[in-house]
Amino acid sequence: MHLSTNGTDLIYTGTHLYVLYDGYGFSVASLYCLGFITGAVTAPITGPMIDKFGRKKSALLYCFLEIGINMLEQFPFLTGLIISRMVGGVTTNLLSTVFEAWVDTEYRRRGFNEASYEKLMRDSVVISNIAAIASGYLAHILAEQLGPVGPFEGAVACTIVAFAVVLLLWTENYGLSKDAENNAENNTDNTTSSKVSNGKLWETISIIKSDWRILRICITQGLTMGSLQIFIFLWSPLLKEFSLGAPKDTIGLDSEGEPAYGLIFGCFMMAGVVGGLCSPSCRKLVTLLLSPLSKKSSIPDTVTVDGEQVRSMDVEFQGSMCYFVCSALLFFPSLRSASDPSSFHTTLLSFVAYEVIVGIYSPCEGVIRSLYIPPESRASMMTIPRFIVNVAVAVGVISTELVS
Amino acid sequence: MTGSIEFEDGNCASGFSSRKPLSIDVDASSSSVSESVTASESTDHLSAEAAELSEETGYSFSLFRLNYLVVTLVIMLADGLQGKKTFLEMVHNQALIASLNQWH
């Protein structure tokens, strides 16, 4: 709220969507939430559509659309930006579904050693962490060399590489049985996938009806992801505002006294990685603290994580503590004044700490889901938080516009 | 006790040979030497095949892994360059689920 009073009046240079759109002089909040509304509307149908259309084709479609979006975003043309944001809502849904579905199915189809699947996932976590941190630095360099559109040009180049690899090396797979897969290839049977998606929808509803804790988990996790998305939207204008009163040699500012957006983003990514690494130790600490309580009660629900038994009460307590600390860290900047020279670095510090806590919390989400949601329904259940995220972000972003 | 092994060059022998047998004529009372020749050679053949298959699977898996990781890297870079972290969260979540389930 504090930022929204001044945020839209500023002209930004640097990286990322907020900076770019605001530089064009358009309503950043409206454009941003447009993508989330589109995402909310298309989320329930994305999964079944991908299963039917084919994962490879969907991945190619994702790359194609992303290249188009990133090219459109390089021009201050309102219609183009509106289209890019709407398509962006669809591509976000594609991104969170296509690649995971393809690798899972392809791995099984090729009959690789089951134990290696986890190793493959670990490798992808390492690679994605390195890429996330590097992308911040790369964005900073590209923004300095080519201006605010530089990072988007870089994104186009990267997506072209992804398109080429998928086109040349990936094989097609579908989310149906072998027979249905053949039918889908021949386009002769369109009823199977709709039956599957209808069945999954009813299954999801019946599971929620049978245990209301599942709905509570979906809402909680949806709101958590939503707050993170709103943070991604708001951190750059807030730091920009606070940078005006900060000394020029403050850490986090570039040579022109602007926030070094790319480097700060890379720093956030690194903080998230550190948090993720600390998560198991935090859980052990919580287990140690809560062990006197569990002795009096019956045997609690447990799940095995990396060969260790994790109790539900421990992970839930850890999650609750993360919520509490996150809310305090996000509330902190609203107590600061833009004219105070220390506001920039203290706010930056609170944001880095927030990212560490998000890193600690993220594994808890998966553990909680595995405790309460049946494995076969987990994918379809995840549609609900995704829908909540999109609605929550759209409402949150619009509210900042109204307040300003 | 009768029995013979015919080799590719048309000769027969009852001793060890590195040559590949074409046909084996063994009666019920054939010598243990000729049995051990065939058993040893078929075991060698099977383990060679298994090693070849394992090597082939390992190579195939390495290619598959490289293929997926390259796509992960470039998609993550593109995502990060736009200031988003959608793919990072998805990958983290997927890895955790994999470690929880091992295999569905």
Short mmCIF file of C-alpha atoms in Angstrom, two decimals:
data_model
loop_
_atom_site.label_atom_id
_atom_site.label_comp_id
_atom_site.label_asym_id
_atom_site.label_seq_id
_atom_site.Cartn_x
_atom_site.Cartn_y
_atom_site.Cartn_z
CA MET A 1 0.00 0.00 0.00
CA HIS A 2 2.84 2.27 0.91
CA LEU A 3 4.50 1.76 -2.42
CA SER A 4 1.34 2.01 -4.46
CA THR A 5 0.87 5.66 -3.53
CA ASN A 6 3.98 6.60 -5.45
CA GLY A 7 4.85 3.55 -7.54
CA THR A 8 3.07 4.37 -10.78
CA ASP A 9 4.47 7.89 -10.97
CA LEU A 10 8.00 6.67 -11.41
CA ILE A 11 9.88 5.96 -14.60
CA TYR A 12 12.03 2.91 -14.17
CA THR A 13 15.00 1.54 -15.96
CA GLY A 14 16.31 -1.91 -15.34
CA THR A 15 14.88 -5.38 -15.72
CA HIS A 16 11.61 -7.26 -15.38
CA LEU A 17 8.02 -6.72 -16.29
CA TYR A 18 7.11 -4.00 -13.80
CA VAL A 19 10.07 -1.90 -14.80
CA LEU A 20 9.42 -2.37 -18.51
CA TYR A 21 5.67 -1.67 -18.44
CA ASP A 22 6.02 1.31 -16.16
CA GLY A 23 8.70 2.69 -18.46
CA TYR A 24 6.16 2.55 -21.29
CA GLY A 25 3.74 4.58 -19.13
CA PHE A 26 0.98 1.95 -19.09
CA SER A 27 -1.01 0.71 -16.10
CA VAL A 28 1.30 -1.96 -14.83
CA ALA A 29 -1.20 -3.44 -12.38
CA SER A 30 -3.94 -3.86 -15.00
CA LEU A 31 -1.59 -5.53 -17.46
CA TYR A 32 -0.10 -7.76 -14.79
CA CYS A 33 -3.42 -8.96 -13.40
CA LEU A 34 -4.79 -9.56 -16.90
CA GLY A 35 -2.32 -12.42 -17.23
CA PHE A 36 -3.37 -13.90 -13.91
CA ILE A 37 -7.07 -13.71 -14.75
CA THR A 38 -6.41 -15.49 -18.06
CA GLY A 39 -4.34 -18.05 -16.15
CA ALA A 40 -7.18 -18.64 -13.66
CA VAL A 41 -9.72 -19.17 -16.43
CA THR A 42 -7.54 -21.52 -18.46
CA ALA A 43 -5.94 -23.46 -15.56
CA PRO A 44 -8.62 -26.19 -15.23
CA ILE A 45 -8.56 -27.06 -18.94
CA THR A 46 -4.81 -26.81 -19.54
CA GLY A 47 -3.88 -30.24 -18.11
CA PRO A 48 -6.43 -32.30 -20.08
CA MET A 49 -5.70 -30.29 -23.23
CA ILE A 50 -1.97 -31.02 -22.95
CA ASP A 51 -2.66 -34.72 -22.38
CA LYS A 52 -4.75 -34.85 -25.52
CA PHE A 53 -2.68 -32.56 -27.74
CA GLY A 54 0.64 -34.18 -26.82
CA ARG A 55 3.41 -33.00 -24.48
CA LYS A 56 6.02 -32.38 -27.16
CA LYS A 57 3.64 -30.32 -29.26
CA SER A 58 2.57 -28.43 -26.12
CA ALA A 59 6.20 -27.73 -25.20
CA LEU A 60 6.82 -26.42 -28.72
CA LEU A 61 3.66 -24.32 -28.44
CA TYR A 62 4.91 -22.96 -25.11
CA CYS A 63 8.28 -21.98 -26.65
CA PHE A 64 6.60 -20.46 -29.67
CA LEU A 65 4.21 -18.40 -27.53
CA GLU A 66 6.99 -17.31 -25.17
CA ILE A 67 9.12 -16.12 -28.08
CA GLY A 68 6.11 -14.16 -29.35
CA ILE A 69 5.40 -12.67 -25.91
CA ASN A 70 8.97 -11.60 -25.30
CA MET A 71 9.15 -10.00 -28.73
CA LEU A 72 5.86 -8.16 -28.24
CA GLU A 73 6.99 -6.86 -24.86
CA GLN A 74 9.87 -5.02 -26.46
CA PHE A 75 7.54 -2.45 -28.02
CA PRO A 76 5.38 0.19 -26.23
CA PHE A 77 2.29 -0.95 -28.10
CA LEU A 78 -0.70 -1.38 -25.76
CA THR A 79 -2.63 -3.95 -27.80
CA GLY A 80 0.52 -6.03 -28.14
CA LEU A 81 1.14 -5.87 -24.39
CA ILE A 82 -2.45 -6.85 -23.64
CA ILE A 83 -2.15 -9.85 -25.97
CA SER A 84 1.22 -10.79 -24.50
CA ARG A 85 -0.12 -10.71 -20.93
CA MET A 86 -3.17 -12.79 -21.82
CA VAL A 87 -1.06 -15.34 -23.65
CA GLY A 88 1.37 -15.13 -20.71
CA GLY A 89 -1.36 -16.46 -18.41
CA VAL A 90 -1.72 -19.50 -20.65
CA THR A 91 2.03 -20.06 -20.97
CA THR A 92 2.46 -19.99 -17.18
CA ASN A 93 -0.04 -22.85 -16.95
CA LEU A 94 1.74 -24.67 -19.76
CA LEU A 95 5.10 -24.22 -18.07
CA SER A 96 3.93 -25.68 -14.79
CA THR A 97 2.47 -28.75 -16.50
CA VAL A 98 4.08 -29.66 -19.83
CA PHE A 99 7.72 -30.32 -18.94
CA GLU A 100 6.95 -32.23 -15.76
CA ALA A 101 4.37 -34.39 -17.54
CA TRP A 102 6.70 -35.10 -20.47
CA VAL A 103 9.70 -36.15 -18.41
CA ASP A 104 7.62 -38.31 -16.09
CA THR A 105 5.94 -40.24 -18.91
CA GLU A 106 9.02 -40.46 -21.11
CA TYR A 107 11.16 -41.76 -18.28
CA ARG A 108 8.78 -44.61 -17.63
CA ARG A 109 8.28 -45.36 -21.29
CA ARG A 110 12.01 -45.77 -21.86
CA GLY A 111 12.21 -48.16 -18.92
CA PHE A 112 15.06 -46.48 -17.08
CA ASN A 113 16.08 -47.48 -13.57
CA GLU A 114 13.44 -46.18 -11.16
CA ALA A 115 16.00 -45.05 -8.59
CA SER A 116 17.62 -42.73 -11.13
CA TYR A 117 14.47 -40.64 -11.45
CA GLU A 118 15.12 -38.94 -8.15
CA LYS A 119 18.71 -38.25 -9.24
CA LEU A 120 17.43 -36.68 -12.44
CA MET A 121 15.15 -34.44 -10.40
CA ARG A 122 18.01 -33.49 -8.09
CA ASP A 123 20.13 -32.58 -11.12
CA SER A 124 17.35 -30.40 -12.46
CA VAL A 125 17.07 -28.61 -9.10
CA VAL A 126 20.81 -27.88 -9.14
CA ILE A 127 20.69 -26.69 -12.75
CA SER A 128 17.63 -24.52 -12.16
CA ASN A 129 19.17 -22.95 -9.07
CA ILE A 130 22.37 -22.11 -10.92
CA ALA A 131 20.37 -20.77 -13.87
CA ALA A 132 18.14 -18.69 -11.57
CA ILE A 133 21.11 -17.03 -9.90
CA ALA A 134 22.94 -16.58 -13.20
CA SER A 135 19.84 -15.14 -14.87
CA GLY A 136 19.86 -12.22 -12.41
CA TYR A 137 23.45 -11.34 -13.29
CA LEU A 138 22.80 -11.88 -17.00
CA ALA A 139 19.69 -9.66 -16.83
CA HIS A 140 21.75 -6.95 -15.17
CA ILE A 141 24.39 -7.07 -17.93
CA LEU A 142 21.81 -7.17 -20.73
CA ALA A 143 19.86 -4.25 -19.20
CA GLU A 144 23.03 -2.19 -18.97
CA GLN A 145 24.05 -3.02 -22.55
CA LEU A 146 20.69 -2.99 -24.33
CA GLY A 147 18.34 -1.13 -21.97
CA PRO A 148 15.18 -2.47 -20.27
CA VAL A 149 14.34 -4.71 -23.25
CA GLY A 150 17.74 -6.44 -23.09
CA PRO A 151 16.67 -9.21 -20.69
CA PHE A 152 13.64 -9.94 -22.85
CA GLU A 153 15.86 -10.29 -25.92
CA GLY A 154 17.97 -12.71 -23.92
CA ALA A 155 14.82 -14.63 -22.99
CA VAL A 156 13.91 -14.92 -26.69
CA ALA A 157 17.36 -16.36 -27.47
CA CYS A 158 17.11 -18.91 -24.64
CA THR A 159 13.60 -19.95 -25.67
CA ILE A 160 14.74 -20.46 -29.28
CA VAL A 161 17.38 -22.90 -27.98
CA ALA A 162 14.70 -24.72 -25.96
CA PHE A 163 12.46 -24.86 -29.05
CA ALA A 164 15.27 -26.38 -31.14
CA VAL A 165 16.15 -29.02 -28.53
CA VAL A 166 12.53 -30.04 -28.04
CA LEU A 167 11.84 -30.12 -31.78
CA LEU A 168 14.89 -32.21 -32.66
CA LEU A 169 15.37 -34.48 -29.65
CA TRP A 170 12.07 -34.99 -27.89
CA THR A 171 9.61 -37.72 -28.76
CA GLU A 172 5.88 -37.26 -28.42
CA ASN A 173 3.91 -38.64 -25.50
CA TYR A 174 0.33 -38.30 -24.33
CA GLY A 175 -1.45 -38.46 -21.01
CA LEU A 176 -3.61 -41.38 -21.98
CA SER A 177 -3.33 -45.15 -22.08
CA LYS A 178 -1.45 -46.83 -24.94
CA ASP A 179 -4.61 -47.46 -26.95
CA ALA A 180 -5.92 -44.00 -26.31
CA GLU A 181 -2.46 -42.66 -27.20
CA ASN A 182 -2.70 -44.32 -30.59
CA ASN A 183 -6.20 -43.03 -31.02
CA ALA A 184 -5.07 -39.53 -30.14
CA GLU A 185 -2.30 -39.81 -32.71
CA ASN A 186 -4.80 -40.78 -35.34
CA ASN A 187 -7.30 -38.17 -34.14
CA THR A 188 -10.02 -40.76 -34.30
CA ASP A 189 -11.27 -40.72 -30.71
CA ASN A 190 -11.94 -37.44 -29.00
CA THR A 191 -14.15 -38.76 -26.26
CA THR A 192 -11.51 -40.59 -24.18
CA SER A 193 -9.67 -37.55 -22.86
CA SER A 194 -12.86 -35.68 -22.04
CA LYS A 195 -14.06 -38.72 -20.11
CA VAL A 196 -10.72 -38.82 -18.30
CA SER A 197 -10.84 -35.11 -17.41
CA ASN A 198 -14.49 -35.34 -16.30
CA GLY A 199 -13.62 -38.37 -14.20
CA LYS A 200 -10.70 -36.53 -12.61
CA LEU A 201 -12.89 -33.51 -11.85
CA TRP A 202 -15.46 -35.66 -10.05
CA GLU A 203 -12.70 -37.57 -8.30
CA THR A 204 -11.22 -34.26 -7.08
CA ILE A 205 -14.59 -33.08 -5.78
CA SER A 206 -15.28 -36.37 -4.01
CA ILE A 207 -11.82 -36.36 -2.39
CA ILE A 208 -12.36 -32.82 -1.10
CA LYS A 209 -15.79 -33.79 0.22
CA SER A 210 -14.32 -36.77 2.03
CA ASP A 211 -11.66 -34.70 3.81
CA TRP A 212 -12.03 -30.94 4.25
CA ARG A 213 -8.41 -30.67 5.36
CA ILE A 214 -7.46 -31.11 1.70
CA LEU A 215 -9.45 -28.03 0.72
CA ARG A 216 -7.83 -26.09 3.56
CA ILE A 217 -4.39 -27.17 2.32
CA CYS A 218 -5.25 -26.08 -1.23
CA ILE A 219 -6.47 -22.67 -0.02
CA THR A 220 -3.49 -22.13 2.28
CA GLN A 221 -0.95 -23.13 -0.34
CA GLY A 222 -2.74 -21.15 -3.03
CA LEU A 223 -2.68 -18.01 -0.89
CA THR A 224 1.00 -18.56 -0.04
CA MET A 225 1.93 -18.84 -3.71
CA GLY A 226 -0.30 -15.84 -4.41
CA SER A 227 1.53 -13.69 -1.86
CA LEU A 228 4.82 -14.73 -3.45
CA GLN A 229 3.58 -13.70 -6.88
CA ILE A 230 2.42 -10.33 -5.52
CA PHE A 231 5.85 -9.91 -3.93
CA ILE A 232 7.48 -10.61 -7.33
CA PHE A 233 5.27 -7.88 -8.78
CA LEU A 234 5.89 -5.30 -6.06
CA TRP A 235 9.49 -5.60 -4.89
CA SER A 236 11.05 -3.59 -7.71
CA PRO A 237 8.88 -0.42 -7.48
CA LEU A 238 9.19 -0.38 -3.70
CA LEU A 239 12.97 -0.61 -3.78
CA LYS A 240 13.00 2.05 -6.50
CA GLU A 241 11.03 4.36 -4.24
CA PHE A 242 13.33 3.76 -1.27
CA SER A 243 16.43 4.16 -3.43
CA LEU A 244 15.62 7.87 -3.88
CA GLY A 245 16.50 8.60 -0.27
CA ALA A 246 19.42 6.17 -0.03
CA PRO A 247 23.11 7.17 -0.28
CA LYS A 248 24.59 6.39 -3.72
CA ASP A 249 27.11 3.92 -2.33
CA THR A 250 24.46 1.71 -0.72
CA ILE A 251 24.77 -2.00 -1.50
CA GLY A 252 22.14 -2.97 -4.05
CA LEU A 253 22.30 0.27 -6.04
CA ASP A 254 24.00 0.52 -9.41
CA SER A 255 26.38 3.26 -10.57
CA GLU A 256 23.46 5.57 -11.37
CA GLY A 257 21.84 5.13 -7.98
CA GLU A 258 19.08 2.84 -9.33
CA PRO A 259 18.37 -0.55 -7.73
CA ALA A 260 20.45 -3.22 -9.51
CA TYR A 261 17.34 -5.25 -10.37
CA GLY A 262 19.09 -8.18 -12.01
CA LEU A 263 21.63 -8.61 -9.22
CA ILE A 264 18.95 -8.24 -6.57
CA PHE A 265 16.84 -10.90 -8.32
CA GLY A 266 19.90 -13.18 -8.43
CA CYS A 267 20.41 -12.51 -4.73
CA PHE A 268 16.79 -13.48 -4.03
CA MET A 269 17.30 -16.71 -5.95
CA MET A 270 20.43 -17.48 -3.96
CA ALA A 271 18.57 -16.77 -0.73
CA GLY A 272 15.87 -19.23 -1.83
CA VAL A 273 18.49 -21.88 -2.49
CA VAL A 274 20.09 -21.32 0.92
CA GLY A 275 16.65 -21.58 2.53
CA GLY A 276 15.98 -24.84 0.68
CA LEU A 277 19.28 -26.26 1.91
CA CYS A 278 18.49 -25.21 5.48
CA SER A 279 14.99 -26.68 5.39
CA PRO A 280 15.88 -30.25 6.55
CA SER A 281 17.95 -28.86 9.45
CA CYS A 282 15.09 -26.58 10.46
CA ARG A 283 12.73 -29.55 10.39
CA LYS A 284 15.08 -31.53 12.63
CA LEU A 285 15.21 -28.60 15.03
CA VAL A 286 11.42 -28.39 15.09
CA THR A 287 11.21 -32.15 15.67
CA LEU A 288 13.58 -31.77 18.60
CA LEU A 289 11.55 -28.93 20.06
CA LEU A 290 8.22 -30.70 19.63
CA SER A 291 9.30 -34.19 20.71
CA PRO A 292 8.10 -33.72 24.35
CA LEU A 293 4.61 -32.97 23.02
CA SER A 294 4.36 -36.06 20.82
CA LYS A 295 5.21 -38.46 23.66
CA LYS A 296 1.84 -37.76 25.27
CA SER A 297 -0.20 -38.24 22.12
CA SER A 298 -0.77 -41.22 19.86
CA ILE A 299 1.61 -42.01 16.98
CA PRO A 300 1.37 -39.06 14.61
CA ASP A 301 1.06 -39.27 10.80
CA THR A 302 4.42 -39.63 9.14
CA VAL A 303 5.88 -39.58 5.67
CA THR A 304 9.30 -40.69 4.47
CA VAL A 305 11.53 -37.93 3.08
CA ASP A 306 15.03 -38.92 1.95
CA GLY A 307 14.85 -42.07 4.04
CA GLU A 308 13.75 -40.25 7.20
CA GLN A 309 10.39 -40.36 8.90
CA VAL A 310 8.86 -36.87 9.07
CA ARG A 311 5.94 -36.22 11.41
CA SER A 312 3.01 -34.18 10.18
CA MET A 313 2.90 -32.01 13.31
CA ASP A 314 6.55 -31.01 12.83
CA VAL A 315 6.22 -29.99 9.24
CA GLU A 316 2.92 -28.20 9.91
CA PHE A 317 4.49 -26.26 12.77
CA GLN A 318 7.46 -25.38 10.57
CA GLY A 319 5.07 -24.16 7.86
CA SER A 320 3.09 -22.07 10.35
CA MET A 321 6.24 -20.45 11.68
CA CYS A 322 7.28 -19.63 8.12
CA TYR A 323 3.89 -17.97 7.49
CA PHE A 324 4.29 -15.89 10.64
CA VAL A 325 7.86 -14.75 9.88
CA CYS A 326 7.02 -14.07 6.20
CA SER A 327 4.09 -11.84 7.13
CA ALA A 328 6.30 -9.91 9.59
CA LEU A 329 9.03 -9.47 6.95
CA LEU A 330 6.56 -8.28 4.32
CA PHE A 331 4.89 -5.93 6.81
CA PHE A 332 8.22 -4.36 7.77
CA PRO A 333 8.63 -2.09 4.66
CA SER A 334 5.25 -0.47 5.32
CA LEU A 335 6.73 0.93 8.56
CA ARG A 336 9.58 2.58 6.71
CA SER A 337 9.69 6.07 5.22
CA ALA A 338 10.99 6.70 1.70
CA SER A 339 12.99 9.69 2.92
CA ASP A 340 14.87 7.64 5.52
CA PRO A 341 18.37 6.78 4.13
CA SER A 342 18.32 3.39 5.86
CA SER A 343 14.97 2.31 4.36
CA PHE A 344 16.49 0.89 1.17
CA HIS A 345 19.00 -1.48 2.69
CA THR A 346 16.79 -2.57 5.60
CA THR A 347 13.92 -3.31 3.21
CA LEU A 348 16.28 -5.16 0.87
CA LEU A 349 17.49 -7.18 3.84
CA SER A 350 13.93 -8.03 4.86
CA PHE A 351 13.18 -9.16 1.29
CA VAL A 352 16.27 -11.38 1.20
CA ALA A 353 15.22 -12.85 4.56
CA TYR A 354 11.73 -13.40 3.12
CA GLU A 355 13.23 -15.36 0.22
CA VAL A 356 15.24 -17.49 2.67
CA ILE A 357 12.02 -18.30 4.55
CA VAL A 358 10.25 -19.10 1.28
CA GLY A 359 13.12 -21.51 0.54
CA ILE A 360 12.65 -23.13 3.94
CA TYR A 361 8.92 -23.32 3.49
CA SER A 362 8.74 -24.67 -0.07
CA PRO A 363 9.68 -28.29 0.80
CA CYS A 364 7.05 -28.24 3.59
CA GLU A 365 4.34 -27.69 0.97
CA GLY A 366 5.18 -30.90 -0.85
CA VAL A 367 5.43 -32.87 2.41
CA ILE A 368 2.06 -31.58 3.63
CA ARG A 369 0.47 -32.46 0.29
CA SER A 370 1.91 -35.96 0.42
CA LEU A 371 0.54 -36.41 3.94
CA TYR A 372 -3.05 -35.57 3.10
CA ILE A 373 -3.58 -35.82 -0.64
CA PRO A 374 -3.57 -39.26 -2.33
CA PRO A 375 -0.66 -39.56 -4.85
CA GLU A 376 -2.93 -40.38 -7.79
CA SER A 377 -4.98 -37.21 -7.20
CA ARG A 378 -2.11 -34.83 -6.46
CA ALA A 379 -1.81 -33.47 -9.98
CA SER A 380 -5.50 -32.72 -10.39
CA MET A 381 -5.64 -31.30 -6.86
CA MET A 382 -2.91 -28.83 -7.74
CA THR A 383 -5.32 -27.14 -10.14
CA ILE A 384 -7.15 -25.68 -7.15
CA PRO A 385 -4.17 -23.80 -5.63
CA ARG A 386 -3.24 -22.62 -9.11
CA PHE A 387 -6.72 -21.17 -9.55
CA ILE A 388 -6.57 -19.56 -6.10
CA VAL A 389 -3.13 -18.10 -6.86
CA ASN A 390 -4.33 -16.45 -10.03
CA VAL A 391 -7.47 -15.01 -8.44
CA ALA A 392 -5.58 -13.85 -5.32
CA VAL A 393 -2.87 -12.15 -7.37
CA ALA A 394 -5.40 -10.45 -9.64
CA VAL A 395 -7.32 -9.14 -6.60
CA GLY A 396 -4.11 -8.10 -4.83
CA VAL A 397 -2.73 -6.29 -7.85
CA ILE A 398 -6.02 -4.51 -8.59
CA SER A 399 -6.26 -3.43 -4.95
CA THR A 400 -2.85 -1.73 -5.18
CA GLU A 401 -4.14 0.16 -8.20
CA LEU A 402 -7.29 1.24 -6.31
CA VAL A 403 -5.33 2.43 -3.29
CA SER A 404 -3.02 4.49 -5.47
CA MET B 1 30.93 -91.60 -23.80
CA THR B 2 30.55 -89.88 -27.12
CA GLY B 3 30.16 -86.28 -28.07
CA SER B 4 31.56 -83.61 -30.28
CA ILE B 5 31.50 -79.93 -30.98
CA GLU B 6 31.68 -78.76 -34.55
CA PHE B 7 33.42 -75.44 -35.02
CA GLU B 8 33.05 -72.81 -37.72
CA ASP B 9 36.11 -74.10 -39.55
CA GLY B 10 34.53 -77.58 -39.81
CA ASN B 11 36.84 -79.29 -37.30
CA CYS B 12 35.69 -81.03 -34.18
CA ALA B 13 37.32 -80.91 -30.78
CA SER B 14 36.56 -81.79 -27.22
CA GLY B 15 38.93 -79.27 -25.66
CA PHE B 16 38.60 -75.51 -24.92
CA SER B 17 38.60 -73.30 -27.89
CA SER B 18 38.09 -69.69 -28.57
CA ARG B 19 36.28 -70.56 -31.74
CA LYS B 20 32.51 -70.19 -31.90
CA PRO B 21 30.65 -73.55 -31.96
CA LEU B 22 28.25 -74.16 -34.82
CA SER B 23 26.54 -77.25 -33.49
CA ILE B 24 26.90 -79.39 -30.42
CA ASP B 25 26.30 -83.11 -30.46
CA VAL B 26 26.22 -84.43 -26.94
CA ASP B 27 24.73 -87.70 -25.73
CA ALA B 28 23.61 -88.41 -22.20
CA SER B 29 27.05 -89.50 -21.11
CA SER B 30 29.02 -86.71 -22.75
CA SER B 31 32.09 -85.43 -21.04
CA SER B 32 31.95 -82.64 -18.47
CA VAL B 33 34.66 -80.83 -20.44
CA SER B 34 32.43 -80.20 -23.43
CA GLU B 35 29.54 -79.09 -21.14
CA SER B 36 31.76 -76.65 -19.35
CA VAL B 37 32.89 -75.24 -22.70
CA THR B 38 29.35 -74.46 -23.77
CA ALA B 39 28.27 -73.21 -20.32
CA SER B 40 31.30 -71.01 -20.00
CA GLU B 41 30.88 -69.58 -23.45
CA SER B 42 27.15 -68.93 -23.06
CA THR B 43 27.74 -67.26 -19.67
CA ASP B 44 30.41 -65.08 -21.25
CA HIS B 45 28.08 -64.32 -24.10
CA LEU B 46 25.21 -63.43 -21.72
CA SER B 47 27.34 -61.23 -19.48
CA ALA B 48 28.75 -59.51 -22.56
CA GLU B 49 25.23 -58.92 -23.79
CA ALA B 50 24.16 -57.69 -20.36
CA ALA B 51 27.14 -55.35 -20.18
CA GLU B 52 26.40 -54.13 -23.69
CA LEU B 53 22.74 -53.60 -22.79
CA SER B 54 23.64 -51.85 -19.54
CA GLU B 55 26.13 -49.67 -21.40
CA GLU B 56 23.50 -48.92 -24.00
CA THR B 57 20.91 -48.07 -21.31
CA GLY B 58 23.45 -45.95 -19.45
CA TYR B 59 24.30 -44.08 -22.64
CA SER B 60 20.64 -43.69 -23.48
CA PHE B 61 19.90 -42.41 -19.97
CA SER B 62 22.82 -39.95 -20.13
CA LEU B 63 21.49 -38.58 -23.40
CA PHE B 64 17.98 -38.35 -21.97
CA ARG B 65 19.26 -36.58 -18.85
CA LEU B 66 21.38 -34.17 -20.86
CA ASN B 67 18.46 -33.46 -23.14
CA TYR B 68 16.10 -32.64 -20.24
CA LEU B 69 18.69 -30.65 -18.30
CA VAL B 70 19.56 -28.47 -21.30
CA VAL B 71 15.88 -27.62 -21.71
CA THR B 72 15.61 -26.97 -17.95
CA LEU B 73 18.63 -24.66 -18.10
CA VAL B 74 17.44 -22.53 -21.00
CA ILE B 75 13.82 -22.36 -19.85
CA MET B 76 14.98 -21.36 -16.37
CA LEU B 77 17.27 -18.71 -17.81
CA ALA B 78 14.44 -17.32 -19.96
CA ASP B 79 12.11 -17.35 -16.95
CA GLY B 80 14.66 -15.63 -14.72
CA LEU B 81 15.51 -13.01 -17.34
CA GLN B 82 11.88 -11.92 -17.23
CA GLY B 83 12.06 -11.68 -13.46
CA LYS B 84 9.86 -14.71 -12.88
CA LYS B 85 10.62 -17.91 -11.03
CA THR B 86 7.79 -20.15 -12.11
CA PHE B 87 10.01 -22.87 -13.47
CA LEU B 88 12.27 -22.88 -10.42
CA GLU B 89 9.33 -23.50 -8.11
CA MET B 90 7.95 -26.19 -10.38
CA VAL B 91 11.28 -28.03 -10.56
CA HIS B 92 11.77 -27.85 -6.78
CA ASN B 93 8.30 -29.18 -6.19
CA GLN B 94 8.72 -31.96 -8.73
CA ALA B 95 12.00 -33.07 -7.15
CA LEU B 96 10.47 -33.19 -3.71
CA ILE B 97 7.52 -35.23 -4.91
CA ALA B 98 9.96 -37.60 -6.64
CA SER B 99 11.88 -38.07 -3.40
CA LEU B 100 8.66 -38.68 -1.49
CA ASN B 101 7.16 -41.15 -3.92
CA GLN B 102 10.35 -42.70 -5.36
CA TRP B 103 8.07 -44.06 -8.07
CA HIS B 104 4.32 -43.70 -8.48
#
